[in-house]
Each structure stands twice: as structure tokens, then as C-alpha cells.
mmCIF file of C-alpha atoms in Angstrom:
data_model
loop_
_atom_site.group_PDB
_atom_site.id
_atom_site.type_symbol
_atom_site.label_atom_id
_atom_site.label_comp_id
_atom_site.label_asym_id
_atom_site.label_seq_id
_atom_site.Cartn_x
_atom_site.Cartn_y
_atom_site.Cartn_z
ATOM 1 C CA MET A 1 34.015 42.456 14.157
ATOM 2 C CA ASP A 2 31.783 40.613 16.602
ATOM 3 C CA ASP A 3 28.144 41.517 15.938
ATOM 4 C CA SER A 4 27.639 41.952 19.684
ATOM 5 C CA ASP A 5 29.765 45.094 19.429
ATOM 6 C CA ARG A 6 27.291 46.653 16.991
ATOM 7 C CA LEU A 7 24.058 47.351 18.784
ATOM 8 C CA GLY A 8 23.350 50.773 17.302
ATOM 9 C CA PRO A 9 20.002 51.876 15.908
ATOM 10 C CA ALA A 10 18.484 50.371 12.782
ATOM 11 C CA GLY A 11 20.029 51.806 9.642
ATOM 12 C CA ALA A 12 23.633 51.756 10.817
ATOM 13 C CA GLU A 13 24.328 48.705 8.655
ATOM 14 C CA THR A 14 23.514 50.730 5.507
ATOM 15 C CA LEU A 15 26.309 53.226 6.190
ATOM 16 C CA PRO A 16 29.677 52.736 4.484
ATOM 17 C CA TYR A 17 31.390 53.134 7.869
ATOM 18 C CA PRO A 18 29.090 52.017 10.750
ATOM 19 C CA ARG A 19 31.625 53.029 13.424
ATOM 20 C CA VAL A 20 34.054 55.902 12.908
ATOM 21 C CA LEU A 21 36.655 57.821 14.835
ATOM 22 C CA VAL A 22 36.807 61.535 14.056
ATOM 23 C CA LYS A 23 40.080 63.362 14.663
ATOM 24 C CA VAL A 24 39.381 67.022 15.445
ATOM 25 C CA SER A 25 42.390 69.279 15.954
ATOM 26 C CA GLY A 26 42.438 71.896 18.658
ATOM 27 C CA GLU A 27 42.963 74.515 15.953
ATOM 28 C CA ALA A 28 39.641 73.518 14.370
ATOM 29 C CA LEU A 29 37.887 74.623 17.569
ATOM 30 C CA MET A 30 39.380 78.128 17.387
ATOM 31 C CA GLY A 31 37.283 79.205 14.422
ATOM 32 C CA PRO A 32 38.350 82.770 13.544
ATOM 33 C CA GLU A 33 40.002 83.313 16.918
ATOM 34 C CA ALA A 34 43.777 83.293 17.412
ATOM 35 C CA PHE A 35 43.624 81.232 20.588
ATOM 36 C CA GLY A 36 41.238 79.176 22.682
ATOM 37 C CA LEU A 37 37.692 78.167 21.847
ATOM 38 C CA HIS A 38 35.196 79.814 19.506
ATOM 39 C CA PRO A 39 31.812 78.731 20.891
ATOM 40 C CA PRO A 40 29.877 78.987 17.591
ATOM 41 C CA THR A 41 32.506 76.806 15.888
ATOM 42 C CA VAL A 42 32.458 74.261 18.708
ATOM 43 C CA SER A 43 28.661 74.162 18.501
ATOM 44 C CA ALA A 44 28.713 73.680 14.725
ATOM 45 C CA ILE A 45 31.136 70.750 14.992
ATOM 46 C CA ALA A 46 29.071 69.262 17.822
ATOM 47 C CA ARG A 47 25.856 69.512 15.781
ATOM 48 C CA ASP A 48 27.576 67.735 12.906
ATOM 49 C CA LEU A 49 28.753 64.929 15.218
ATOM 50 C CA ALA A 50 25.264 64.649 16.682
ATOM 51 C CA ALA A 51 23.700 64.507 13.209
ATOM 52 C CA LEU A 52 26.042 61.684 12.223
ATOM 53 C CA ARG A 53 25.169 59.761 15.370
ATOM 54 C CA GLU A 54 21.451 60.253 14.677
ATOM 55 C CA ARG A 55 21.940 58.642 11.261
ATOM 56 C CA GLY A 56 22.943 55.461 13.088
ATOM 57 C CA CYS A 57 26.736 55.772 12.986
ATOM 58 C CA GLU A 58 28.679 55.038 16.174
ATOM 59 C CA VAL A 59 30.993 57.990 16.751
ATOM 60 C CA ALA A 60 34.208 58.388 18.729
ATOM 61 C CA VAL A 61 36.205 61.608 18.649
ATOM 62 C CA VAL A 62 39.846 62.290 19.447
ATOM 63 C CA VAL A 63 40.413 65.974 20.096
ATOM 64 C CA GLY A 64 43.702 67.845 20.002
ATOM 65 C CA GLY A 65 44.869 70.721 22.168
ATOM 66 C CA GLY A 66 46.813 72.986 19.830
ATOM 67 C CA ASN A 67 44.395 75.878 20.326
ATOM 68 C CA ILE A 68 45.583 76.057 23.938
ATOM 69 C CA LEU A 69 49.060 74.527 24.013
ATOM 70 C CA ARG A 70 51.095 72.313 21.694
ATOM 71 C CA GLY A 71 53.805 70.447 23.596
ATOM 72 C CA ALA A 72 56.315 70.175 20.762
ATOM 73 C CA ARG A 73 56.086 73.929 20.183
ATOM 74 C CA VAL A 74 56.777 75.040 23.762
ATOM 75 C CA ALA A 75 59.393 72.420 24.619
ATOM 76 C CA GLY A 76 62.892 73.793 24.801
ATOM 77 C CA GLU A 77 65.903 74.383 26.960
ATOM 78 C CA ASP A 78 63.821 75.413 29.987
ATOM 79 C CA LEU A 79 60.955 72.953 29.507
ATOM 80 C CA ALA A 80 61.507 69.255 28.925
ATOM 81 C CA ARG A 81 59.615 67.730 26.008
ATOM 82 C CA ALA A 82 57.902 65.177 28.273
ATOM 83 C CA THR A 83 56.651 67.954 30.559
ATOM 84 C CA ALA A 84 55.495 70.064 27.618
ATOM 85 C CA ASP A 85 53.655 67.112 26.071
ATOM 86 C CA ASN A 86 51.913 66.386 29.369
ATOM 87 C CA MET A 87 50.751 69.997 29.439
ATOM 88 C CA GLY A 88 49.451 69.621 25.898
ATOM 89 C CA MET A 89 47.527 66.487 26.850
ATOM 90 C CA LEU A 90 45.847 68.410 29.660
ATOM 91 C CA ALA A 91 44.765 70.983 27.070
ATOM 92 C CA THR A 92 42.969 68.230 25.137
ATOM 93 C CA VAL A 93 40.903 67.454 28.240
ATOM 94 C CA MET A 94 39.630 71.031 28.353
ATOM 95 C CA ASN A 95 38.610 70.790 24.708
ATOM 96 C CA ALA A 96 36.944 67.424 25.266
ATOM 97 C CA LEU A 97 34.806 68.788 28.086
ATOM 98 C CA ALA A 98 33.667 71.681 25.902
ATOM 99 C CA LEU A 99 32.862 69.383 22.991
ATOM 100 C CA GLU A 100 31.042 66.887 25.241
ATOM 101 C CA GLN A 101 28.751 69.603 26.561
ATOM 102 C CA ALA A 102 28.135 70.980 23.063
ATOM 103 C CA VAL A 103 27.181 67.537 21.714
ATOM 104 C CA GLU A 104 24.745 67.057 24.574
ATOM 105 C CA LYS A 105 23.233 70.482 23.870
ATOM 106 C CA ALA A 106 22.755 69.256 20.295
ATOM 107 C CA GLY A 107 20.537 66.493 21.672
ATOM 108 C CA VAL A 108 22.844 63.461 21.690
ATOM 109 C CA PRO A 109 24.394 61.909 24.832
ATOM 110 C CA ALA A 110 28.167 62.143 25.055
ATOM 111 C CA ARG A 111 30.949 60.998 27.372
ATOM 112 C CA SER A 112 34.456 62.388 27.783
ATOM 113 C CA MET A 113 37.185 59.855 28.557
ATOM 114 C CA SER A 114 40.801 60.715 29.281
ATOM 115 C CA ALA A 115 43.935 58.620 28.870
ATOM 116 C CA ILE A 116 45.293 60.608 31.840
ATOM 117 C CA ALA A 117 43.193 59.599 34.825
ATOM 118 C CA MET A 118 41.326 62.510 36.413
ATOM 119 C CA PRO A 119 38.115 60.883 37.665
ATOM 120 C CA THR A 120 36.707 64.005 39.279
ATOM 121 C CA VAL A 121 36.667 65.645 35.818
ATOM 122 C CA CYS A 122 35.843 62.850 33.376
ATOM 123 C CA GLU A 123 36.004 59.084 33.025
ATOM 124 C CA PRO A 124 39.400 57.387 32.667
ATOM 125 C CA TYR A 125 39.722 55.780 29.262
ATOM 126 C CA ALA A 126 39.060 52.051 29.246
ATOM 127 C CA ARG A 127 38.406 50.148 26.042
ATOM 128 C CA GLN A 128 35.491 48.034 27.239
ATOM 129 C CA GLN A 129 33.695 50.997 28.783
ATOM 130 C CA ALA A 130 34.237 53.066 25.627
ATOM 131 C CA LEU A 131 32.715 50.251 23.563
ATOM 132 C CA ARG A 132 29.712 50.148 25.889
ATOM 133 C CA HIS A 133 29.194 53.888 25.462
ATOM 134 C CA LEU A 134 29.343 53.526 21.678
ATOM 135 C CA ARG A 135 26.849 50.661 21.663
ATOM 136 C CA ARG A 136 24.482 52.719 23.815
ATOM 137 C CA GLY A 137 24.437 55.571 21.331
ATOM 138 C CA ARG A 138 26.795 57.985 23.052
ATOM 139 C CA VAL A 139 29.373 60.077 21.255
ATOM 140 C CA VAL A 140 32.664 59.237 22.993
ATOM 141 C CA VAL A 141 35.094 62.169 23.200
ATOM 142 C CA LEU A 142 38.610 60.910 23.857
ATOM 143 C CA ALA A 143 41.208 63.180 25.452
ATOM 144 C CA GLY A 144 44.753 62.860 26.735
ATOM 145 C CA GLY A 145 46.206 61.479 23.506
ATOM 146 C CA THR A 146 47.821 58.120 24.157
ATOM 147 C CA GLY A 147 48.564 59.129 27.761
ATOM 148 C CA ASN A 148 52.273 59.247 26.920
ATOM 149 C CA PRO A 149 54.572 62.063 25.768
ATOM 150 C CA TYR A 150 56.231 62.107 22.328
ATOM 151 C CA PHE A 151 53.109 60.814 20.551
ATOM 152 C CA THR A 152 50.896 63.073 18.451
ATOM 153 C CA THR A 153 47.107 63.139 18.563
ATOM 154 C CA ASP A 154 47.181 61.615 15.066
ATOM 155 C CA THR A 155 48.831 58.571 16.613
ATOM 156 C CA GLY A 156 46.347 58.655 19.481
ATOM 157 C CA ALA A 157 43.465 58.770 17.004
ATOM 158 C CA VAL A 158 44.640 55.765 15.012
ATOM 159 C CA LEU A 159 45.434 53.830 18.184
ATOM 160 C CA ARG A 160 41.936 54.394 19.576
ATOM 161 C CA ALA A 161 40.348 53.607 16.207
ATOM 162 C CA ALA A 162 42.169 50.277 16.117
ATOM 163 C CA GLU A 163 41.310 49.484 19.748
ATOM 164 C CA LEU A 164 37.635 50.330 19.248
ATOM 165 C CA GLU A 165 37.474 48.433 15.942
ATOM 166 C CA CYS A 166 36.352 51.466 13.982
ATOM 167 C CA ASP A 167 35.753 51.191 10.263
ATOM 168 C CA ALA A 168 37.510 54.445 9.376
ATOM 169 C CA VAL A 169 39.406 57.424 10.751
ATOM 170 C CA LEU A 170 37.943 60.761 9.653
ATOM 171 C CA LYS A 171 40.707 63.353 9.786
ATOM 172 C CA ALA A 172 39.263 66.867 9.894
ATOM 173 C CA THR A 173 41.779 69.357 8.458
ATOM 174 C CA ASN A 174 41.846 72.786 6.827
ATOM 175 C CA VAL A 175 42.123 71.354 3.290
ATOM 176 C CA ASP A 176 39.669 69.219 1.355
ATOM 177 C CA GLY A 177 41.864 66.172 0.945
ATOM 178 C CA VAL A 178 45.378 64.963 0.233
ATOM 179 C CA TYR A 179 47.384 66.835 -2.408
ATOM 180 C CA SER A 180 50.624 66.126 -4.232
ATOM 181 C CA ALA A 181 52.029 69.318 -2.668
ATOM 182 C CA ASP A 182 50.830 72.095 -0.377
ATOM 183 C CA PRO A 183 47.941 73.626 -2.371
ATOM 184 C CA LYS A 184 48.421 76.957 -0.580
ATOM 185 C CA ARG A 185 51.951 77.209 -1.937
ATOM 186 C CA ASP A 186 51.790 75.276 -5.200
ATOM 187 C CA PRO A 187 48.952 76.175 -7.610
ATOM 188 C CA ASN A 188 49.762 73.047 -9.622
ATOM 189 C CA ALA A 189 49.209 70.698 -6.678
ATOM 190 C CA VAL A 190 47.033 67.733 -7.628
ATOM 191 C CA ARG A 191 44.263 66.557 -5.330
ATOM 192 C CA PHE A 192 43.718 62.814 -4.970
ATOM 193 C CA ALA A 193 40.222 61.380 -4.632
ATOM 194 C CA ARG A 194 41.350 57.897 -3.595
ATOM 195 C CA LEU A 195 44.670 56.332 -2.650
ATOM 196 C CA THR A 196 45.900 53.101 -1.180
ATOM 197 C CA HIS A 197 48.203 53.086 1.817
ATOM 198 C CA ASP A 198 51.017 51.844 -0.426
ATOM 199 C CA GLU A 199 50.446 54.637 -2.950
ATOM 200 C CA ALA A 200 50.512 57.265 -0.215
ATOM 201 C CA LEU A 201 53.821 55.864 1.037
ATOM 202 C CA ALA A 202 55.329 55.600 -2.448
ATOM 203 C CA LYS A 203 54.377 59.212 -3.263
ATOM 204 C CA ASP A 204 55.600 60.372 0.178
ATOM 205 C CA LEU A 205 52.275 62.076 0.852
ATOM 206 C CA LYS A 206 51.865 63.545 4.323
ATOM 207 C CA VAL A 207 48.535 61.955 5.236
ATOM 208 C CA MET A 208 49.497 61.714 8.918
ATOM 209 C CA ASP A 209 52.717 61.633 10.849
ATOM 210 C CA ALA A 210 54.828 58.537 10.192
ATOM 211 C CA ALA A 211 53.956 56.649 13.394
ATOM 212 C CA ALA A 212 50.215 57.223 12.954
ATOM 213 C CA PHE A 213 50.224 56.228 9.305
ATOM 214 C CA ALA A 214 52.285 53.098 9.966
ATOM 215 C CA LEU A 215 49.745 52.012 12.594
ATOM 216 C CA ALA A 216 46.810 52.767 10.279
ATOM 217 C CA ARG A 217 48.413 50.683 7.554
ATOM 218 C CA GLU A 218 49.056 47.773 9.923
ATOM 219 C CA ALA A 219 45.467 47.913 11.226
ATOM 220 C CA ALA A 220 44.085 48.201 7.656
ATOM 221 C CA LEU A 221 42.178 51.347 8.616
ATOM 222 C CA SER A 222 40.719 53.620 5.978
ATOM 223 C CA ILE A 223 41.589 57.306 6.470
ATOM 224 C CA ILE A 224 39.282 60.015 5.141
ATOM 225 C CA VAL A 225 40.836 63.481 4.930
ATOM 226 C CA PHE A 226 38.456 66.429 4.539
ATOM 227 C CA ALA A 227 38.014 70.124 5.345
ATOM 228 C CA VAL A 228 36.124 70.627 8.583
ATOM 229 C CA GLN A 229 35.172 74.233 7.798
ATOM 230 C CA GLU A 230 32.478 73.146 5.344
ATOM 231 C CA PRO A 231 28.966 72.816 6.858
ATOM 232 C CA SER A 232 28.072 69.217 7.798
ATOM 233 C CA SER A 233 31.465 68.085 6.496
ATOM 234 C CA ILE A 234 31.889 65.338 9.102
ATOM 235 C CA THR A 235 28.607 63.662 8.224
ATOM 236 C CA ALA A 236 29.261 64.081 4.504
ATOM 237 C CA ALA A 237 32.698 62.453 4.795
ATOM 238 C CA ALA A 238 31.323 59.556 6.839
ATOM 239 C CA ILE A 239 28.518 58.725 4.401
ATOM 240 C CA GLY A 240 30.670 59.089 1.303
ATOM 241 C CA GLU A 241 29.132 62.279 -0.049
ATOM 242 C CA GLY A 242 31.676 64.923 0.895
ATOM 243 C CA ARG A 243 34.709 66.243 -0.967
ATOM 244 C CA ALA A 244 37.546 64.280 0.568
ATOM 245 C CA THR A 245 40.439 61.939 -0.061
ATOM 246 C CA ILE A 246 39.966 58.317 0.941
ATOM 247 C CA VAL A 247 43.159 56.437 1.790
ATOM 248 C CA GLU A 248 42.320 52.755 2.069
ATOM 249 C CA PRO A 249 44.085 49.395 2.424
#
């Protein structure tokens, strides 16, 4: 990466991943609620993102919208998949605005950017402008997925991470890593601490959806899978101290 793209505060160079993209699902923002946003949970995630930024890491975030509407779930005979996915992308914008405000309340500047242009609400996504925000110390919250239907927010996260030359994708989930089987269903499931992309493919492990994982492999992006419910889990994963699975080239 060109050094001119790394103008963060002193100390960033000591981090294992100086620039990261965090994938936060819409469901993670629900907390104990069955739908929508749980403000204390949103605030806790925002404080964690702010703490990571204050350590010198440049932070981008891709947020999902499943707490409000998931396109693939509502698509059907009466609602075309493309229309449903567009509705889901709009839901991610609502979440991004909430997370942006919460990060700023935590004391760190933030900017929401949407792949679907709505300039009266937030900035349209543009790579060069996003890089400028990162270099200036702002947490960049990316909404609207890829801007196209039929692509998941996992794919959107890896795409943005590759575009913004991030060092890793931090995938916040409800489990503390990648397992050989669903640990909620199989008590004998084995948790992996580290994997290569090739090993994950050979073992048919569901790290991300196929399109997202193929792009991550092509871009040689490390993927860190961790449980977001743990306090300060995002910062811990980014600095190599948390309980997580690292999938690397």
C-alpha cells in the first residue's frame, strides 16, 4: 500500500492490522430485542469502534439491515427479489445513521456513506473520499451494500475492504470463531484458531457466503471471525488478543 494512504496517528504501525473493515450485522444491533435497534447495544458497539480508532487503527464499517428487513427473506411471488433487496439496502442506511451518531457520541468523528445515492441523508460512497475520511481519523460507516441486488452484505464488506486496501475484514458474529459444524447443534464441533483460505475451502467451512469468500481469497484478505457480544470484542480481535478464528492467505 502507498504510504500516503496511511496518515493515521502515531502507533498505528505497531498494530497487526493498521486499517480494518468491520462487518456488523443488523441482527447484532438488536441486542435482546426481536426487531429494530437496541440503543445500549448500538452504543456499546460504537464505543468499541471508537476505542479501536483511538488506538491508531483506521476503521471502516459495513453494516447490515437484517434487524429491519432482509431482502432474501421477504422476496416471493408478490415481491421481486431485486425490489426486496433494494428495500433491505435502505434498511442498512438507517442502521448506518444510528451507528454514525453513536460513534460520534463516543468521542470519535464518523461519516456515513451509502452505495445508494441519497445526498440529503448521507454522503454517496466514493472510494477516494472514503480514503480521505480514514486518513483524517474518521470511522467510515458504509451502507447500501454493493448498491446492487442479489449481493449479500458479506460480499459488500469484502468488496469495500479490497477497494479501501484494508489489512483485514473483522466479521462480527454470534459465535467466537469458525467451527467444523454448528456448535449450537453439535457438541463435538471443533473450533479452529487459524486457517488458510485453502483449508477453509477444502473443509467446506462456512466462513462467508461463496461470492464473498472467493473475493476475499482473490484479494488475499485476512478474515477474523469473532463474537460481537463480548465486551470490547472488536478491539480485541483487531489487536490479536480476542478469542477468534483467523482465516488468512
